XYZ file of C-alpha atoms in Angstrom:
580
model
C -149.290 -158.934 -108.056
C -149.534 -156.724 -104.899
C -153.063 -155.610 -105.963
C -154.166 -159.221 -106.351
C -152.683 -159.984 -102.903
C -154.646 -157.161 -101.267
C -157.887 -158.329 -102.966
C -157.294 -161.797 -101.623
C -156.714 -160.381 -98.161
C -159.894 -158.288 -98.381
C -162.029 -161.237 -99.592
C -160.453 -163.496 -96.981
C -161.290 -160.985 -94.261
C -164.973 -160.991 -95.264
C -165.074 -164.782 -95.572
C -163.643 -165.420 -92.123
C -165.234 -162.481 -90.323
C -168.002 -164.659 -88.900
C -165.572 -167.385 -87.715
C -165.069 -167.686 -83.981
C -161.392 -167.235 -82.890
C -159.819 -168.599 -79.750
C -158.068 -165.923 -77.640
C -154.315 -165.862 -77.990
C -152.072 -167.277 -75.242
C -150.181 -164.106 -74.323
C -146.994 -163.419 -72.486
C -147.834 -161.998 -68.994
C -146.328 -158.679 -70.136
C -149.012 -158.407 -72.853
C -152.177 -158.223 -70.756
C -155.393 -159.118 -72.630
C -157.681 -156.155 -73.333
C -161.384 -156.298 -72.510
C -163.563 -157.642 -75.308
C -165.387 -154.347 -75.655
C -162.061 -152.621 -76.197
C -161.152 -154.970 -79.023
C -164.458 -154.292 -80.815
C -163.980 -150.542 -80.755
C -160.574 -150.534 -82.456
C -160.469 -147.989 -85.253
C -159.636 -149.388 -88.686
C -156.596 -147.158 -88.854
C -155.239 -148.712 -85.640
C -155.379 -152.261 -86.978
C -152.389 -154.206 -88.237
C -152.014 -153.927 -91.996
C -150.701 -156.675 -94.227
C -148.263 -155.387 -96.796
C -146.987 -158.631 -98.265
C -147.074 -162.411 -97.881
C -146.411 -165.295 -100.239
C -149.365 -167.212 -98.800
C -152.319 -166.579 -96.489
C -153.528 -169.748 -94.793
C -156.056 -171.007 -92.294
C -156.040 -174.478 -90.778
C -158.476 -175.556 -88.045
C -155.790 -177.825 -86.616
C -153.137 -175.137 -86.574
C -152.868 -171.944 -84.476
C -156.385 -172.530 -83.095
C -157.876 -171.817 -86.493
C -156.433 -168.317 -86.813
C -155.136 -167.102 -90.131
C -151.395 -167.087 -90.690
C -149.152 -165.578 -93.319
C -146.225 -167.470 -94.778
C -143.183 -166.354 -96.780
C -141.713 -162.851 -97.016
C -144.315 -161.531 -94.657
C -144.434 -157.749 -94.129
C -147.021 -156.098 -91.906
C -147.317 -152.480 -90.760
C -148.702 -150.700 -87.735
C -148.475 -146.997 -86.952
C -145.503 -146.634 -89.275
C -143.501 -149.581 -87.910
C -142.798 -152.503 -90.238
C -142.601 -156.125 -89.038
C -141.115 -158.771 -91.334
C -140.901 -162.506 -90.650
C -141.024 -165.946 -92.225
C -144.463 -166.530 -90.705
C -147.030 -164.343 -88.933
C -150.179 -165.491 -87.101
C -153.078 -162.990 -87.073
C -155.410 -162.775 -84.074
C -157.688 -160.287 -85.761
C -160.343 -159.925 -83.085
C -157.623 -158.920 -80.590
C -155.571 -156.937 -83.115
C -152.604 -159.140 -82.084
C -149.882 -160.910 -84.070
C -147.231 -163.528 -83.494
C -144.209 -163.581 -85.793
C -141.953 -166.623 -86.211
C -138.584 -166.966 -87.934
C -136.185 -164.169 -88.900
C -138.411 -161.547 -87.346
C -137.482 -157.911 -87.801
C -139.277 -154.832 -86.483
C -138.331 -151.502 -88.083
C -139.605 -148.651 -85.898
C -140.348 -145.077 -86.921
C -137.599 -143.709 -84.651
C -134.984 -145.660 -86.609
C -134.500 -148.451 -84.078
C -134.610 -152.052 -85.294
C -135.393 -155.229 -83.353
C -134.488 -158.649 -84.723
C -135.311 -161.960 -83.047
C -136.302 -165.568 -83.588
C -139.933 -164.755 -82.792
C -142.089 -161.836 -81.654
C -145.510 -161.078 -80.209
C -147.158 -157.705 -80.741
C -150.367 -156.202 -79.380
C -151.427 -153.424 -81.723
C -153.928 -152.062 -79.199
C -151.387 -151.390 -76.454
C -148.457 -151.191 -78.890
C -146.505 -153.497 -76.612
C -144.421 -156.416 -77.808
C -142.150 -159.259 -76.778
C -139.166 -160.523 -78.774
C -137.491 -163.875 -78.042
C -134.469 -165.912 -79.133
C -131.266 -164.087 -80.021
C -132.876 -160.687 -79.709
C -130.933 -157.684 -81.050
C -132.105 -154.059 -80.736
C -130.068 -151.514 -82.665
C -130.318 -147.758 -82.990
C -127.771 -145.032 -83.779
C -126.500 -145.085 -80.176
C -126.045 -148.761 -79.316
C -126.898 -152.420 -79.820
C -128.745 -154.478 -77.201
C -128.507 -158.288 -77.202
C -130.620 -160.541 -74.975
C -132.862 -163.649 -74.994
C -136.164 -161.924 -74.229
C -136.909 -158.233 -74.834
C -140.089 -156.428 -73.826
C -140.851 -153.198 -75.675
C -143.492 -150.497 -75.480
C -143.895 -148.257 -78.533
C -146.125 -145.743 -76.751
C -143.633 -145.021 -73.963
C -140.827 -145.799 -76.418
C -138.877 -148.038 -74.101
C -137.452 -151.567 -74.089
C -136.791 -153.850 -71.130
C -135.124 -157.183 -70.439
C -134.477 -159.211 -67.275
C -132.923 -162.388 -68.619
C -129.403 -160.996 -68.940
C -127.925 -159.199 -71.876
C -125.256 -156.937 -73.353
C -125.351 -153.363 -74.620
C -122.603 -152.052 -76.881
C -122.181 -148.459 -78.067
C -118.972 -148.621 -80.088
C -116.872 -147.660 -77.061
C -118.115 -149.846 -74.239
C -119.851 -153.148 -73.690
C -122.323 -153.362 -70.814
C -123.285 -156.641 -69.166
C -126.352 -156.741 -66.953
C -129.134 -158.998 -65.730
C -131.866 -156.411 -66.164
C -132.145 -153.074 -67.956
C -134.686 -150.601 -69.310
C -133.814 -148.532 -72.377
C -135.685 -145.275 -73.009
C -135.368 -144.715 -76.760
C -136.433 -141.037 -76.672
C -133.917 -139.876 -74.074
C -131.341 -142.626 -74.811
C -131.242 -143.365 -71.098
C -130.463 -146.891 -69.878
C -131.596 -147.891 -66.391
C -129.636 -150.913 -65.176
C -130.949 -152.958 -62.263
C -128.925 -155.528 -60.336
C -125.300 -156.306 -61.094
C -123.834 -154.292 -63.971
C -120.483 -154.416 -65.732
C -119.385 -151.736 -68.218
C -116.310 -152.847 -70.155
C -114.341 -150.053 -71.833
C -110.789 -150.042 -73.302
C -109.788 -147.543 -70.598
C -111.781 -148.706 -67.569
C -114.219 -151.242 -66.121
C -117.322 -150.174 -64.176
C -118.932 -152.750 -61.890
C -121.900 -152.008 -59.661
C -125.628 -152.219 -59.085
C -128.397 -149.836 -60.102
C -126.723 -147.652 -62.715
C -128.342 -145.166 -65.086
C -126.471 -144.175 -68.230
C -127.338 -141.516 -70.808
C -126.126 -142.610 -74.221
C -126.330 -139.054 -75.599
C -124.237 -137.368 -72.933
C -122.251 -140.473 -71.933
C -122.991 -139.724 -68.284
C -123.608 -142.572 -65.833
C -125.242 -142.216 -62.430
C -124.612 -144.706 -59.637
C -127.244 -145.576 -57.034
C -125.486 -148.434 -55.252
C -122.012 -149.866 -54.557
C -119.979 -149.234 -57.716
C -116.302 -149.552 -58.658
C -114.489 -147.901 -61.587
C -111.187 -149.664 -62.315
C -108.540 -148.402 -64.710
C -107.239 -150.963 -67.171
C -103.713 -149.550 -67.380
C -103.333 -149.714 -63.591
C -106.017 -151.840 -61.865
C -104.842 -150.708 -58.422
C -106.008 -147.185 -59.310
C -109.768 -147.325 -58.935
C -112.793 -145.471 -57.570
C -115.511 -146.818 -55.271
C -118.789 -145.102 -54.424
C -122.363 -145.827 -53.379
C -123.787 -142.681 -55.022
C -122.102 -140.771 -57.779
C -121.940 -139.506 -61.368
C -119.397 -140.466 -64.027
C -118.738 -138.451 -67.193
C -117.360 -141.187 -69.408
C -115.965 -138.979 -72.174
C -113.996 -136.653 -69.896
C -113.326 -139.414 -67.318
C -114.603 -137.194 -64.493
C -116.361 -138.729 -61.517
C -118.388 -137.001 -58.780
C -118.778 -139.056 -55.597
C -121.350 -138.369 -52.884
C -121.692 -141.367 -50.542
C -119.236 -143.740 -48.838
C -116.694 -143.086 -51.571
C -113.012 -143.940 -51.956
C -110.364 -143.042 -54.519
C -107.497 -145.554 -54.726
C -104.357 -144.185 -56.388
C -100.630 -144.910 -56.131
C -101.256 -147.293 -53.194
C -103.093 -144.521 -51.316
C -106.771 -144.119 -50.406
C -108.705 -140.823 -50.363
C -112.124 -140.669 -48.685
C -114.553 -137.831 -47.975
C -118.212 -136.854 -47.881
C -118.125 -135.346 -51.393
C -115.337 -135.969 -53.885
C -114.302 -135.214 -57.457
C -111.713 -137.062 -59.520
C -110.418 -136.717 -63.077
C -108.895 -139.957 -64.343
C -107.093 -138.184 -67.194
C -105.322 -135.465 -65.209
C -105.177 -137.421 -61.944
C -106.504 -134.420 -60.009
C -109.032 -134.993 -57.244
C -110.715 -133.100 -54.415
C -112.570 -134.114 -51.275
C -114.604 -132.144 -48.737
C -116.049 -133.059 -45.360
C -114.436 -135.706 -43.118
C -111.524 -136.166 -45.517
C -108.926 -138.885 -44.936
C -105.862 -139.679 -47.041
C -104.491 -143.067 -46.038
C -101.032 -144.260 -47.090
C -100.702 -147.886 -45.882
C -97.144 -148.234 -47.186
C -96.002 -145.300 -45.053
C -98.322 -146.289 -42.188
C -99.544 -142.706 -42.228
C -102.866 -141.004 -42.729
C -103.946 -137.362 -42.968
C -107.327 -135.985 -41.930
C -108.958 -132.619 -42.585
C -111.966 -130.754 -43.929
C -110.704 -130.333 -47.501
C -108.114 -132.189 -49.550
C -106.611 -132.306 -53.025
C -104.617 -135.068 -54.715
C -102.300 -134.910 -57.726
C -101.848 -138.483 -58.897
C -99.223 -137.808 -61.568
C -97.090 -135.764 -59.175
C -97.816 -138.289 -56.414
C -98.660 -135.470 -54.030
C -101.593 -134.354 -51.873
C -102.666 -131.321 -49.873
C -104.999 -131.064 -46.867
C -106.501 -127.952 -45.249
C -109.309 -126.983 -42.831
C -107.869 -128.149 -39.510
C -105.715 -130.917 -40.959
C -103.578 -133.316 -38.964
C -101.453 -136.330 -39.845
C -100.699 -139.497 -37.910
C -97.664 -141.659 -38.655
C -97.899 -145.006 -36.902
C -94.702 -146.609 -35.633
C -94.353 -150.069 -34.192
C -94.232 -148.845 -30.599
C -95.317 -145.242 -30.892
C -97.054 -142.754 -33.192
C -96.122 -139.324 -34.450
C -98.699 -136.569 -34.971
C -98.509 -133.434 -37.133
C -100.831 -130.450 -37.513
C -100.775 -127.047 -39.242
C -102.955 -124.802 -41.383
C -101.905 -126.843 -44.420
C -100.298 -130.281 -44.745
C -98.675 -131.525 -47.952
C -97.454 -135.057 -48.625
C -95.552 -136.185 -51.692
C -93.156 -138.776 -53.051
C -90.233 -138.349 -55.409
C -87.444 -140.616 -56.700
C -84.225 -140.885 -54.755
C -81.472 -138.837 -56.393
C -79.148 -141.838 -56.100
C -81.627 -144.476 -57.305
C -84.680 -143.417 -59.318
C -86.293 -146.808 -58.637
C -86.539 -145.905 -54.968
C -89.235 -143.443 -53.925
C -88.865 -141.256 -50.879
C -91.837 -139.914 -48.936
C -92.104 -136.388 -47.553
C -94.539 -134.580 -45.291
C -94.738 -130.804 -44.853
C -96.764 -128.771 -42.383
C -97.111 -125.075 -43.258
C -98.119 -122.182 -40.991
C -98.192 -122.858 -37.268
C -96.803 -126.373 -37.589
C -96.956 -128.682 -34.563
C -95.867 -132.252 -33.916
C -96.166 -134.696 -31.049
C -94.287 -137.853 -30.168
C -94.132 -139.414 -26.739
C -90.462 -138.430 -26.266
C -90.419 -135.214 -28.325
C -92.827 -132.408 -29.132
C -92.383 -129.236 -31.089
C -93.767 -126.313 -33.021
C -92.494 -124.022 -35.779
C -93.929 -121.920 -38.553
C -93.230 -124.808 -40.939
C -92.092 -128.405 -40.537
C -90.652 -130.628 -43.279
C -90.288 -134.344 -42.572
C -88.414 -136.816 -44.770
C -90.260 -139.965 -43.722
C -87.959 -142.310 -45.622
C -84.700 -141.040 -44.131
C -86.182 -139.912 -40.824
C -85.035 -136.272 -41.048
C -87.242 -133.438 -39.833
C -86.571 -129.749 -40.486
C -88.202 -127.033 -38.364
C -88.151 -123.487 -39.760
C -88.931 -120.039 -38.271
C -89.077 -119.823 -34.475
C -88.771 -123.569 -33.867
C -89.128 -124.902 -30.361
C -88.691 -128.537 -29.338
C -89.347 -130.196 -25.986
C -88.076 -133.500 -24.629
C -89.093 -134.291 -21.095
C -88.272 -131.182 -19.058
C -85.795 -129.922 -21.641
C -86.354 -127.311 -24.304
C -84.362 -126.489 -27.463
C -84.802 -123.404 -29.655
C -82.892 -121.751 -32.513
C -83.273 -120.232 -35.943
C -83.602 -123.714 -37.443
C -83.811 -127.178 -35.877
C -83.075 -130.461 -37.640
C -84.147 -133.702 -35.931
C -82.677 -137.047 -37.003
C -84.759 -140.158 -36.321
C -83.475 -143.701 -36.252
C -85.788 -145.408 -38.795
C -85.208 -148.801 -37.166
C -86.006 -148.049 -33.519
C -88.206 -145.009 -34.418
C -86.521 -142.746 -31.850
C -84.689 -139.431 -32.198
C -80.934 -139.889 -32.382
C -79.856 -136.265 -32.481
C -80.716 -132.647 -33.188
C -78.888 -129.930 -35.067
C -79.692 -126.373 -34.060
C -78.500 -123.711 -36.499
C -78.347 -120.090 -35.391
C -79.083 -118.779 -31.882
C -79.070 -122.303 -30.465
C -80.430 -122.449 -26.924
C -81.006 -125.518 -24.734
C -82.718 -125.279 -21.344
C -83.150 -128.018 -18.760
C -85.188 -127.875 -15.575
C -82.841 -128.656 -12.678
C -85.466 -130.543 -10.712
C -88.616 -131.498 -12.627
C -90.368 -132.490 -9.401
C -90.306 -129.007 -7.894
C -91.409 -125.529 -8.893
C -88.053 -123.987 -8.099
C -86.976 -121.364 -10.589
C -83.756 -123.223 -11.452
C -82.695 -123.991 -15.026
C -79.484 -125.277 -16.564
C -78.760 -123.461 -19.829
C -76.358 -123.754 -22.738
C -76.296 -121.623 -25.885
C -74.231 -120.655 -28.914
C -74.274 -120.219 -32.665
C -74.478 -123.919 -33.561
C -75.485 -126.879 -31.406
C -75.647 -130.643 -31.829
C -77.839 -132.443 -29.317
C -77.509 -136.192 -28.752
C -80.195 -138.479 -27.318
C -79.819 -141.484 -25.085
C -82.755 -143.649 -24.083
C -85.251 -141.211 -25.609
C -83.917 -138.247 -23.649
C -81.471 -135.442 -24.344
C -78.098 -136.519 -23.001
C -75.375 -134.304 -24.499
C -74.997 -130.979 -26.259
C -72.007 -129.769 -28.263
C -72.010 -126.027 -28.873
C -69.789 -124.175 -31.347
C -69.363 -120.430 -31.585
C -69.738 -118.024 -28.665
C -70.657 -120.958 -26.453
C -72.030 -120.126 -23.027
C -73.479 -122.122 -20.165
C -75.206 -121.526 -16.854
C -75.234 -124.638 -14.710
C -76.208 -125.371 -11.119
C -73.424 -127.126 -9.227
C -74.091 -129.648 -6.438
C -71.820 -131.766 -4.274
C -72.608 -134.976 -2.448
C -72.355 -134.696 1.364
C -71.009 -137.914 2.816
C -72.482 -137.137 6.241
C -76.028 -136.324 5.145
C -75.864 -138.582 2.074
C -77.507 -135.826 0.059
C -76.535 -133.459 -2.710
C -75.934 -129.958 -1.478
C -75.964 -126.876 -3.602
C -72.483 -125.377 -4.140
C -73.577 -122.585 -6.427
C -73.913 -121.644 -10.086
C -71.218 -121.901 -12.757
C -70.963 -119.373 -15.578
C -68.978 -120.738 -18.500
C -68.015 -119.218 -21.838
C -65.648 -120.398 -24.572
C -65.461 -121.146 -28.284
C -66.687 -124.758 -27.978
C -68.579 -126.384 -25.115
C -69.332 -130.062 -24.655
C -71.991 -130.454 -21.971
C -73.721 -133.544 -20.562
C -77.223 -133.374 -19.108
C -77.351 -135.460 -15.962
C -80.345 -136.102 -13.722
C -80.344 -132.674 -12.064
C -77.194 -131.117 -13.442
C -75.464 -129.850 -16.542
C -71.933 -131.238 -16.525
C -69.436 -129.254 -18.613
C -67.199 -131.949 -20.025
C -64.937 -129.636 -21.999
C -64.574 -125.949 -22.696
C -62.125 -125.006 -25.452
C -60.877 -121.827 -27.122
C -60.898 -118.831 -24.851
C -62.217 -120.781 -21.892
C -63.573 -118.854 -18.954
C -65.488 -120.504 -16.133
C -66.374 -119.358 -12.636
C -68.535 -120.871 -9.960
C -70.386 -118.527 -7.637
C -72.005 -119.529 -4.382
C -75.720 -118.844 -4.224
C -75.038 -115.964 -1.878
C -72.755 -114.270 -4.398
C -74.676 -114.479 -7.693
C -77.455 -112.028 -8.249
C -80.807 -113.438 -9.615
C -80.547 -111.547 -12.931
C -77.356 -113.464 -13.801
C -78.929 -116.904 -13.241
C -80.591 -116.719 -16.666
C -79.410 -115.513 -20.028
C -81.119 -112.337 -21.256
C -82.916 -114.274 -24.041
C -84.138 -117.022 -21.679
C -87.408 -118.266 -23.253
C -88.785 -121.204 -21.232
C -92.325 -121.772 -22.638
C -95.034 -123.559 -20.656
C -98.093 -121.928 -22.264
C -97.588 -123.425 -25.744
C -96.031 -126.697 -24.566
C -97.601 -129.730 -26.294
C -98.229 -132.286 -23.552
C -100.614 -134.699 -25.296
C -101.283 -135.403 -28.957
C -104.664 -133.663 -28.886
C -102.835 -130.388 -28.159
C -101.738 -130.233 -31.811
C -105.364 -129.830 -32.917
C -105.339 -126.185 -31.832
C -102.877 -123.413 -32.564
C -101.851 -123.426 -28.906
C -103.254 -125.306 -25.910
C -102.796 -122.005 -24.060
C -101.986 -123.643 -20.753
C -101.785 -121.455 -17.699
C -98.248 -120.216 -17.345
C -96.388 -122.033 -14.599
C -95.231 -119.739 -11.808
C -91.893 -120.841 -10.431
C -90.651 -120.087 -6.948
C -87.473 -118.044 -6.749
C -85.205 -118.749 -3.767
C -83.038 -115.654 -3.243
C -82.767 -116.071 0.516
C -78.997 -116.720 0.631
C -78.261 -113.902 -1.778
C -80.562 -111.486 0.058
C -79.078 -112.511 3.408
C -75.574 -111.899 2.072
C -76.624 -108.569 0.626
C -78.166 -107.578 3.945
C -74.897 -108.450 5.678
C -72.955 -106.384 3.182
C -75.289 -103.452 3.660
C -74.943 -103.716 7.452
C -71.145 -103.769 7.157
C -71.309 -100.751 4.919
C -73.510 -99.026 7.463
C -71.051 -99.808 10.250
C -68.182 -98.438 8.210
C -70.152 -95.325 7.481
C -70.909 -94.920 11.196
C -67.207 -95.032 12.063
C -66.362 -92.170 9.752
C -66.042 -88.789 11.579
C -68.916 -86.510 10.937
C -68.095 -82.964 9.876
C -70.314 -80.021 10.460
C -70.123 -76.674 8.711
C -69.630 -73.544 10.696
């Protein structure tokens, strides 16, 4: 039967060879070849008929071109096209297939459609109506598909879907390279996966490696937690390992936080991410952000680390608080009393500094409980408030979370508080109180009271109001020591409210107290490292010029001179003895 069919085809070809054919009306994608090109087609490059129930020719149908009907199978360069009906445009080596069309390609890919056009000279084709392209890697569905067997690629721009067994991709336009299994999406793209959704424009995806490249605004959203997502305008996504590399205007959203940087990496499985260059970690819930040159995030531990000149800013309603160090760590953990409540913590390691309008400080490390408003300063801490300074082995600051101000300080070990007597002058006069333990209380954003326990000592300048001159006049300096001291810092004075357990207090006129006793031996007033504006935290020390204070020893020196003169007089009165 097949032999008879081929004889009929051969005879029919001779019979109709002299008939004039009208050129086919082609899709714009299938450009018409020059006539000379069509005449020089090698016999081996022509479409071959393998099977057909009938071969017909009707002058009133298909412009007089032959057509094959019923179980049609034709072959070209190893690819097999089957259809209900095929029209042959023999002079142009061109075919149109209608009804249940199926193209089986040599590479194993298959295209099915309602109808197809194929130019055997250029090996380009167009498939229409419910088009499906399948190969071992995926299935493409669209209304119109353009394919090129020479370059081995397929293209559509009428909208379609691509499924690969794991994901479904929705796009307006895409080019599929069958050799490399690369898909080039143009325009809006959506990749729907059980674990994530990718939405963007201009995406390239390799179906062999499962690697997608982004060349425009793109978002990767996790299905199990849609708030955790990634945004980038240039990046690479390894879909199997869930690793993403971000290179332009990128953001990682996780646990209500936002990480940005020039170049970033993020693993959706482990929750680990890194960022370099202009890094910012923003925590809107805490009204706090951290900046630096390099950062790491640990989503599952809900923690982050920033280095390379990092600093943090915590915004309050009326004020802001700034932190800096060699390394800053932020993390959250459940409250020990209620696991549903998360508490936020910030730590600054190595050369920690902080600034607030009413308090500034530095220590080797600073730990801040943002939720409870408790700050711990370890290793050589120093804290300033106005013209007052507090130091010790460890300092704990307690903030009122409602009014955002410091309520009190606890100084543990070698507690030392210093207050400038008159902040408007450069006189070398300082009120001082020290001991083993100290609690400092604030009032109206300033240090007001200090309670000292254990070997408590104080040096305070004493003044008295002169009714005649209506001015305060210096009485002298009080030296106080006892087990417990309660002292109040007034405008220019340190008022000892109480002195208990082994109390001992003496007031010396200025003419009677020598300069060396006006300060404790470990007096440590620091003006070089003092943080005076928030930008000062950006360096290890602002290294201000040390303030030189003016010492007024005139009364003491005058009294000493008088004593020396009296001693000289007494010596002069003594009889002089001479040896014989």
